mmCIF file of C-alpha atoms in Angstrom:
data_model
loop_
_atom_site.group_PDB
_atom_site.id
_atom_site.type_symbol
_atom_site.label_atom_id
_atom_site.label_comp_id
_atom_site.label_asym_id
_atom_site.label_seq_id
_atom_site.Cartn_x
_atom_site.Cartn_y
_atom_site.Cartn_z
ATOM 1 C CA MET A 1 136.461 152.483 25.598
ATOM 2 C CA PHE A 2 136.704 148.549 25.457
ATOM 3 C CA VAL A 3 133.149 146.959 27.050
ATOM 4 C CA PRO A 4 133.679 143.282 27.333
ATOM 5 C CA CYS A 5 130.445 140.739 26.904
ATOM 6 C CA ALA A 6 131.211 139.062 29.836
ATOM 7 C CA GLU A 7 132.878 138.564 33.281
ATOM 8 C CA PRO A 8 135.928 138.394 33.860
ATOM 9 C CA VAL A 9 137.205 141.230 31.358
ATOM 10 C CA PRO A 10 140.108 139.585 28.979
ATOM 11 C CA GLU A 11 143.076 139.485 30.128
ATOM 12 C CA LEU A 12 145.445 141.254 27.333
ATOM 13 C CA SER A 13 148.845 142.176 28.520
ATOM 14 C CA GLY A 14 151.735 140.729 26.439
ATOM 15 C CA CYS A 15 149.168 140.117 23.786
ATOM 16 C CA THR A 16 149.575 141.028 19.875
ATOM 17 C CA LEU A 17 147.071 143.518 19.196
ATOM 18 C CA LEU A 18 146.002 143.227 15.087
ATOM 19 C CA MET A 19 143.367 146.110 13.787
ATOM 20 C CA PRO A 20 142.594 147.240 10.139
ATOM 21 C CA ALA A 21 143.149 151.047 9.222
ATOM 22 C CA VAL A 22 139.844 151.798 7.159
ATOM 23 C CA SER A 23 141.937 152.368 3.878
ATOM 24 C CA VAL A 24 141.534 151.976 0.012
ATOM 25 C CA GLY A 25 140.129 149.226 -0.902
ATOM 26 C CA ASN A 26 139.288 147.940 2.425
ATOM 27 C CA VAL A 27 141.716 145.880 2.098
ATOM 28 C CA GLY A 28 143.361 146.130 5.958
ATOM 29 C CA GLN A 29 139.894 145.006 7.360
ATOM 30 C CA LEU A 30 139.207 141.978 4.591
ATOM 31 C CA ALA A 31 142.937 140.861 5.624
ATOM 32 C CA ILE A 32 141.474 141.028 9.393
ATOM 33 C CA ASP A 33 138.100 139.280 8.439
ATOM 34 C CA LEU A 34 140.707 136.365 7.328
ATOM 35 C CA ILE A 35 142.113 135.908 10.358
ATOM 36 C CA ILE A 36 138.980 136.180 12.900
ATOM 37 C CA SER A 37 137.335 133.237 10.515
ATOM 38 C CA THR A 38 139.990 130.917 9.631
ATOM 39 C CA LEU A 39 141.153 131.297 13.802
ATOM 40 C CA ASN A 40 137.608 130.806 14.907
ATOM 41 C CA MET A 41 137.922 133.718 17.092
ATOM 42 C CA SER A 42 135.980 134.368 20.107
ATOM 43 C CA LYS A 43 134.423 138.102 20.425
ATOM 44 C CA VAL A 44 135.201 139.168 23.746
ATOM 45 C CA GLY A 45 133.713 142.391 23.864
ATOM 46 C CA TYR A 46 133.548 145.823 22.041
ATOM 47 C CA PHE A 47 135.144 148.542 21.420
ATOM 48 C CA TYR A 48 133.011 152.085 22.423
ATOM 49 C CA THR A 49 132.921 155.184 20.386
ATOM 50 C CA ASP A 50 131.039 158.210 19.132
ATOM 51 C CA CYS A 51 134.059 158.723 16.157
ATOM 52 C CA LEU A 52 132.196 156.035 13.796
ATOM 53 C CA VAL A 53 129.185 156.097 11.826
ATOM 54 C CA PRO A 54 126.878 153.896 13.637
ATOM 55 C CA MET A 55 126.399 150.571 12.342
ATOM 56 C CA VAL A 56 124.904 147.245 12.970
ATOM 57 C CA GLY A 57 124.137 143.604 10.978
ATOM 58 C CA ASN A 58 124.164 140.034 10.939
ATOM 59 C CA ASN A 59 126.944 138.231 12.057
ATOM 60 C CA PRO A 60 129.265 138.340 9.402
ATOM 61 C CA TYR A 61 131.352 134.706 10.573
ATOM 62 C CA ALA A 62 127.969 132.957 10.629
ATOM 63 C CA THR A 63 129.077 131.237 13.521
ATOM 64 C CA THR A 64 126.680 132.248 16.569
ATOM 65 C CA ALA A 65 123.031 134.066 15.687
ATOM 66 C CA GLU A 66 123.967 137.366 17.168
ATOM 67 C CA LEU A 67 124.784 140.854 15.594
ATOM 68 C CA SER A 68 127.553 143.006 15.088
ATOM 69 C CA ILE A 69 128.699 146.298 15.295
ATOM 70 C CA ASN A 70 131.107 149.123 14.477
ATOM 71 C CA ALA A 71 133.376 148.232 16.549
ATOM 72 C CA GLU A 72 134.477 144.282 17.677
ATOM 73 C CA VAL A 73 137.644 143.039 19.915
ATOM 74 C CA TYR A 74 138.135 139.358 19.206
ATOM 75 C CA SER A 75 140.647 136.913 20.961
ATOM 76 C CA LEU A 76 143.051 133.883 20.917
ATOM 77 C CA PRO A 77 144.284 133.401 24.643
ATOM 78 C CA SER A 78 146.371 130.026 23.559
ATOM 79 C CA ARG A 79 148.148 132.444 20.926
ATOM 80 C CA LYS A 80 148.215 135.880 23.032
ATOM 81 C CA LEU A 81 146.129 137.254 20.262
ATOM 82 C CA VAL A 82 143.316 139.776 20.088
ATOM 83 C CA VAL A 83 142.067 141.304 17.373
ATOM 84 C CA LEU A 84 139.617 144.900 16.930
ATOM 85 C CA GLN A 85 137.654 145.247 14.335
ATOM 86 C CA LEU A 86 136.574 148.050 12.505
ATOM 87 C CA ARG A 87 133.479 148.085 9.625
ATOM 88 C CA SER A 88 132.363 151.180 9.517
ATOM 89 C CA ILE A 89 133.834 154.750 8.626
ATOM 90 C CA PHE A 90 134.916 157.533 10.369
ATOM 91 C CA ILE A 91 132.850 161.038 11.677
ATOM 92 C CA LYS A 92 134.224 163.944 10.013
ATOM 93 C CA TYR A 93 137.072 165.102 12.239
ATOM 94 C CA LYS A 94 137.456 162.307 14.390
ATOM 95 C CA SER A 95 139.527 160.447 13.535
ATOM 96 C CA LYS A 96 142.486 161.911 15.358
ATOM 97 C CA PRO A 97 140.365 161.649 19.098
ATOM 98 C CA PHE A 98 139.347 157.587 17.974
ATOM 99 C CA CYS A 99 143.571 157.076 17.589
ATOM 100 C CA GLU A 100 144.535 158.532 21.153
ATOM 101 C CA LYS A 101 141.552 156.533 22.694
ATOM 102 C CA LEU A 102 142.651 153.920 21.349
ATOM 103 C CA LEU A 103 146.085 154.281 22.203
ATOM 104 C CA SER A 104 144.996 154.850 25.302
ATOM 105 C CA TRP A 105 143.521 151.831 26.192
ATOM 106 C CA VAL A 106 146.326 149.883 24.186
ATOM 107 C CA LYS A 107 148.544 151.567 26.732
ATOM 108 C CA SER A 108 146.874 150.462 29.631
ATOM 109 C CA SER A 109 146.048 146.942 28.439
ATOM 110 C CA ASN A 110 149.664 146.768 28.199
ATOM 111 C CA CYS A 111 149.490 145.312 24.851
ATOM 112 C CA ALA A 112 152.658 144.008 23.628
ATOM 113 C CA ARG A 113 152.365 145.643 20.721
ATOM 114 C CA VAL A 114 150.330 146.298 17.537
ATOM 115 C CA ILE A 115 149.953 145.576 14.325
ATOM 116 C CA VAL A 116 147.981 147.698 12.226
ATOM 117 C CA LEU A 117 146.794 146.367 8.223
ATOM 118 C CA SER A 118 146.656 148.202 5.692
ATOM 119 C CA SER A 119 146.913 149.734 2.249
ATOM 120 C CA SER A 120 147.995 152.534 -0.260
ATOM 121 C CA SER A 121 146.689 154.152 -3.188
ATOM 122 C CA TYR A 122 149.859 153.981 -6.194
ATOM 123 C CA HIS A 123 151.149 156.835 -6.150
ATOM 124 C CA CYS A 124 154.349 155.018 -6.793
ATOM 125 C CA ASN A 125 157.666 156.564 -7.892
ATOM 126 C CA ASP A 126 159.458 154.004 -10.241
ATOM 127 C CA LEU A 127 161.373 152.113 -7.381
ATOM 128 C CA GLN A 128 158.767 151.480 -5.933
ATOM 129 C CA LEU A 129 157.019 150.463 -9.293
ATOM 130 C CA CYS A 130 159.624 147.457 -9.912
ATOM 131 C CA SER A 131 160.149 146.365 -6.288
ATOM 132 C CA SER A 132 157.246 144.604 -4.339
ATOM 133 C CA PRO A 133 154.002 146.317 -3.261
ATOM 134 C CA PHE A 134 154.376 145.498 0.442
ATOM 135 C CA ARG A 135 156.102 147.951 3.035
ATOM 136 C CA PHE A 136 155.848 148.065 6.403
ATOM 137 C CA LEU A 137 157.111 150.551 9.035
ATOM 138 C CA LEU A 138 158.178 150.367 12.685
ATOM 139 C CA THR A 139 158.094 152.339 15.586
ATOM 140 C CA PRO A 140 161.742 153.119 17.386
ATOM 141 C CA SER A 141 160.252 151.538 21.043
ATOM 142 C CA MET A 142 159.582 148.111 18.640
ATOM 143 C CA PRO A 143 161.742 145.630 20.608
ATOM 144 C CA LYS A 144 164.979 144.242 18.863
ATOM 145 C CA ASN A 145 164.462 141.264 18.356
ATOM 146 C CA VAL A 146 161.184 142.003 15.973
ATOM 147 C CA GLN A 147 163.423 144.233 14.227
ATOM 148 C CA ASN A 148 166.030 141.775 13.290
ATOM 149 C CA LYS A 149 163.520 139.219 12.200
ATOM 150 C CA ILE A 150 162.169 142.056 9.747
ATOM 151 C CA LYS A 151 165.243 142.748 8.257
ATOM 152 C CA SER A 152 165.986 139.172 7.510
ATOM 153 C CA LEU A 153 162.648 138.836 6.254
ATOM 154 C CA ASN A 154 164.206 141.351 3.735
ATOM 155 C CA TRP A 155 161.512 143.705 4.396
ATOM 156 C CA LYS A 156 160.879 146.806 2.668
ATOM 157 C CA GLU A 157 160.298 150.028 4.644
ATOM 158 C CA MET A 158 158.243 152.376 3.215
ATOM 159 C CA GLU A 159 160.174 155.737 1.706
ATOM 160 C CA LYS A 160 160.016 158.403 2.698
ATOM 161 C CA SER A 161 159.292 161.430 0.313
ATOM 162 C CA GLN A 162 159.658 165.586 0.222
ATOM 163 C CA CYS A 163 156.322 166.805 2.800
ATOM 164 C CA ILE A 164 156.460 169.763 -0.019
ATOM 165 C CA PRO A 165 157.149 167.586 -2.876
ATOM 166 C CA GLY A 166 159.296 170.132 -5.404
ATOM 167 C CA ILE A 167 161.195 172.015 -2.768
ATOM 168 C CA GLU A 168 165.000 171.218 -2.801
ATOM 169 C CA ASP A 169 164.894 172.549 0.710
ATOM 170 C CA SER A 170 161.658 170.507 2.519
ATOM 171 C CA GLU A 171 162.244 167.880 4.844
ATOM 172 C CA PHE A 172 161.887 164.148 4.225
ATOM 173 C CA CYS A 173 158.442 162.581 5.782
ATOM 174 C CA VAL A 174 156.345 159.513 5.062
ATOM 175 C CA HIS A 175 153.234 159.310 2.720
ATOM 176 C CA ILE A 176 150.249 156.448 2.394
ATOM 177 C CA PRO A 177 147.698 158.605 0.131
ATOM 178 C CA GLY A 178 144.564 156.501 0.825
ATOM 179 C CA GLY A 179 145.912 154.666 4.099
ATOM 180 C CA GLY A 180 142.978 156.487 5.919
ATOM 181 C CA ILE A 181 143.849 156.281 10.060
ATOM 182 C CA THR A 182 147.307 154.841 8.835
ATOM 183 C CA LYS A 183 149.896 157.401 9.511
ATOM 184 C CA VAL A 184 148.293 159.177 12.167
ATOM 185 C CA LEU A 185 148.166 156.027 14.083
ATOM 186 C CA TYR A 186 152.190 155.505 13.501
ATOM 187 C CA LYS A 187 152.864 159.199 14.014
ATOM 188 C CA GLU A 188 150.930 158.973 18.369
ATOM 189 C CA SER A 189 152.552 155.657 18.652
ATOM 190 C CA SER A 190 155.867 156.613 17.927
ATOM 191 C CA SER A 191 155.390 159.938 20.223
ATOM 192 C CA ARG A 192 153.830 157.525 23.086
ATOM 193 C CA GLU A 193 156.345 154.732 22.534
ATOM 194 C CA ILE A 194 153.955 152.095 21.765
ATOM 195 C CA PRO A 195 155.680 149.341 19.474
ATOM 196 C CA MET A 196 153.827 149.392 16.718
ATOM 197 C CA MET A 197 154.003 147.820 12.824
ATOM 198 C CA VAL A 198 152.722 148.909 9.763
ATOM 199 C CA LEU A 199 152.248 146.344 6.783
ATOM 200 C CA LEU A 200 150.898 148.022 3.893
ATOM 201 C CA LYS A 201 150.162 147.091 0.203
ATOM 202 C CA PHE A 202 149.566 149.654 -3.225
ATOM 203 C CA ILE A 203 146.720 148.829 -3.924
ATOM 204 C CA SER A 204 144.324 149.785 -7.057
ATOM 205 C CA GLU A 205 140.439 149.991 -5.582
ATOM 206 C CA GLY A 206 138.331 147.246 -7.488
ATOM 207 C CA ASP A 207 137.751 143.768 -6.749
ATOM 208 C CA ASN A 208 140.357 143.859 -3.283
ATOM 209 C CA ILE A 209 140.410 140.019 -1.453
ATOM 210 C CA PRO A 210 143.589 138.818 -3.808
ATOM 211 C CA ASP A 211 145.490 142.184 -1.903
ATOM 212 C CA ALA A 212 143.668 140.679 1.520
ATOM 213 C CA LEU A 213 144.962 136.816 1.011
ATOM 214 C CA SER A 214 148.204 138.437 0.126
ATOM 215 C CA LEU A 215 148.456 141.292 2.705
ATOM 216 C CA VAL A 216 147.610 138.168 5.460
ATOM 217 C CA GLU A 217 149.963 135.524 4.034
ATOM 218 C CA TYR A 218 152.720 138.019 4.177
ATOM 219 C CA LEU A 219 152.097 139.149 7.301
ATOM 220 C CA ASN A 220 152.229 135.474 8.562
ATOM 221 C CA GLU A 221 155.572 135.063 6.900
ATOM 222 C CA TRP A 222 156.143 136.642 10.428
ATOM 223 C CA LEU A 223 153.717 135.676 12.662
ATOM 224 C CA GLN A 224 153.226 132.098 10.990
ATOM 225 C CA ILE A 225 149.209 132.639 12.402
ATOM 226 C CA ILE A 226 149.465 129.520 9.981
ATOM 227 C CA LYS A 227 151.586 126.845 8.606
ATOM 228 C CA PRO A 228 151.229 125.665 5.565
ATOM 229 C CA SER A 229 150.497 122.094 4.834
ATOM 230 C CA VAL A 230 153.676 119.518 4.842
ATOM 231 C CA ASN A 231 151.529 117.133 2.969
ATOM 232 C CA ASP A 232 151.242 118.336 0.166
ATOM 233 C CA SER A 233 153.899 120.487 -1.322
ATOM 234 C CA THR A 234 151.573 121.216 -4.273
ATOM 235 C CA LEU A 235 149.708 123.842 -2.414
ATOM 236 C CA SER A 236 150.056 127.549 -4.200
ATOM 237 C CA ALA A 237 148.237 128.922 -1.290
ATOM 238 C CA LEU A 238 147.937 128.665 2.563
ATOM 239 C CA PRO A 239 144.473 127.126 4.024
ATOM 240 C CA TRP A 240 142.517 130.848 5.382
ATOM 241 C CA LYS A 241 138.623 130.816 6.031
ATOM 242 C CA ILE A 242 136.682 132.332 3.418
ATOM 243 C CA PRO A 243 134.315 134.689 5.775
ATOM 244 C CA SER A 244 130.389 133.306 4.321
ATOM 245 C CA SER A 245 129.400 137.301 4.654
ATOM 246 C CA TRP A 246 132.192 137.564 1.678
ATOM 247 C CA LYS A 247 129.356 136.123 -0.794
ATOM 248 C CA LEU A 248 127.031 139.241 -0.243
ATOM 249 C CA LEU A 249 130.571 141.607 -1.408
ATOM 250 C CA PHE A 250 129.407 142.710 -4.365
ATOM 251 C CA GLY A 251 125.646 142.172 -3.856
ATOM 252 C CA SER A 252 123.207 139.101 -4.681
ATOM 253 C CA GLY A 253 123.724 139.415 -8.871
ATOM 254 C CA LEU A 254 121.659 140.439 -11.417
ATOM 255 C CA PRO A 255 117.455 139.033 -10.880
ATOM 256 C CA LEU A 256 116.906 136.505 -13.818
ATOM 257 C CA ALA A 257 113.735 138.071 -13.979
ATOM 258 C CA LEU A 258 115.888 140.799 -16.275
ATOM 259 C CA PHE A 259 116.887 138.212 -18.942
#
C-alpha cells in the first residue's frame, strides 16, 4: 500500500514507474540509486508492506537529514517519472503477494507503464555468451510505438528455452536465473494487461557498480533520462551522479592499526 509523505497525494496517472528487482548483484537497485541521485528526485512516500525484511538507515543520498526504509517512492513530476526503490530482501513465500499488491497499486494509480531493471546469472548458451549481455521483455499490452522504438534500437529480446531441459517436446518459457521477482512481475503484468518492460543484464557477482552504470546507460538510449554533453565529444560516459552512500558499499576499509 502506498503511503504519501504529505498531502496532497501525488498524481501518478500517466507516469512511467521505474523499479528494481532484488536480483543477483543488486544491479537493479544500484541502477535505480543512480537515477534518483542524478535527477535529484524528491521522496513522495513509501510502499507499506509486510513482505520485505524491515530495515531503517540514513538517507543514502545525503540530501536531507532523514531516515530511509525498505521501500520508498520518489517522483519527478516535470518528467512524469516515478521511482520505487527496494532496499531489502523478501520474506520467504511473500515475493508473489508483494508483486500482486504492487501491481494492484500500479493499476489503480493509472501509471502509463512500468520498467523493471534487473540482472541474471551467467547461465547462458553459446549465442548469448557471444552477443550483447543485455536483454529485454515486453508485455503484450505495451503500446505499439514503444515496441517499434525498441526494435529500432536493435535491442535483443530475452530468449526462451525448454521449461524442462532435455525433454524434446517440452514447452518453451523464459528463464531468468538469479532474477528474483523479475519473472513473477512479468507474468503477472502480462495477465493483468499492464504495460511493462523488463531490462536486464547478464552478470557475475562481485563489484557490480560497472554493471549498474552500463544498465542505466543502456536504458538511457530509450528514455533519455540525461543527455550527453554536446560540448565535449571526448566524454566516454554520461555524467551519472554517484550517491554518497556508495562509499560504504564494501565497508570502511582495513584499520591502519593492523599494520
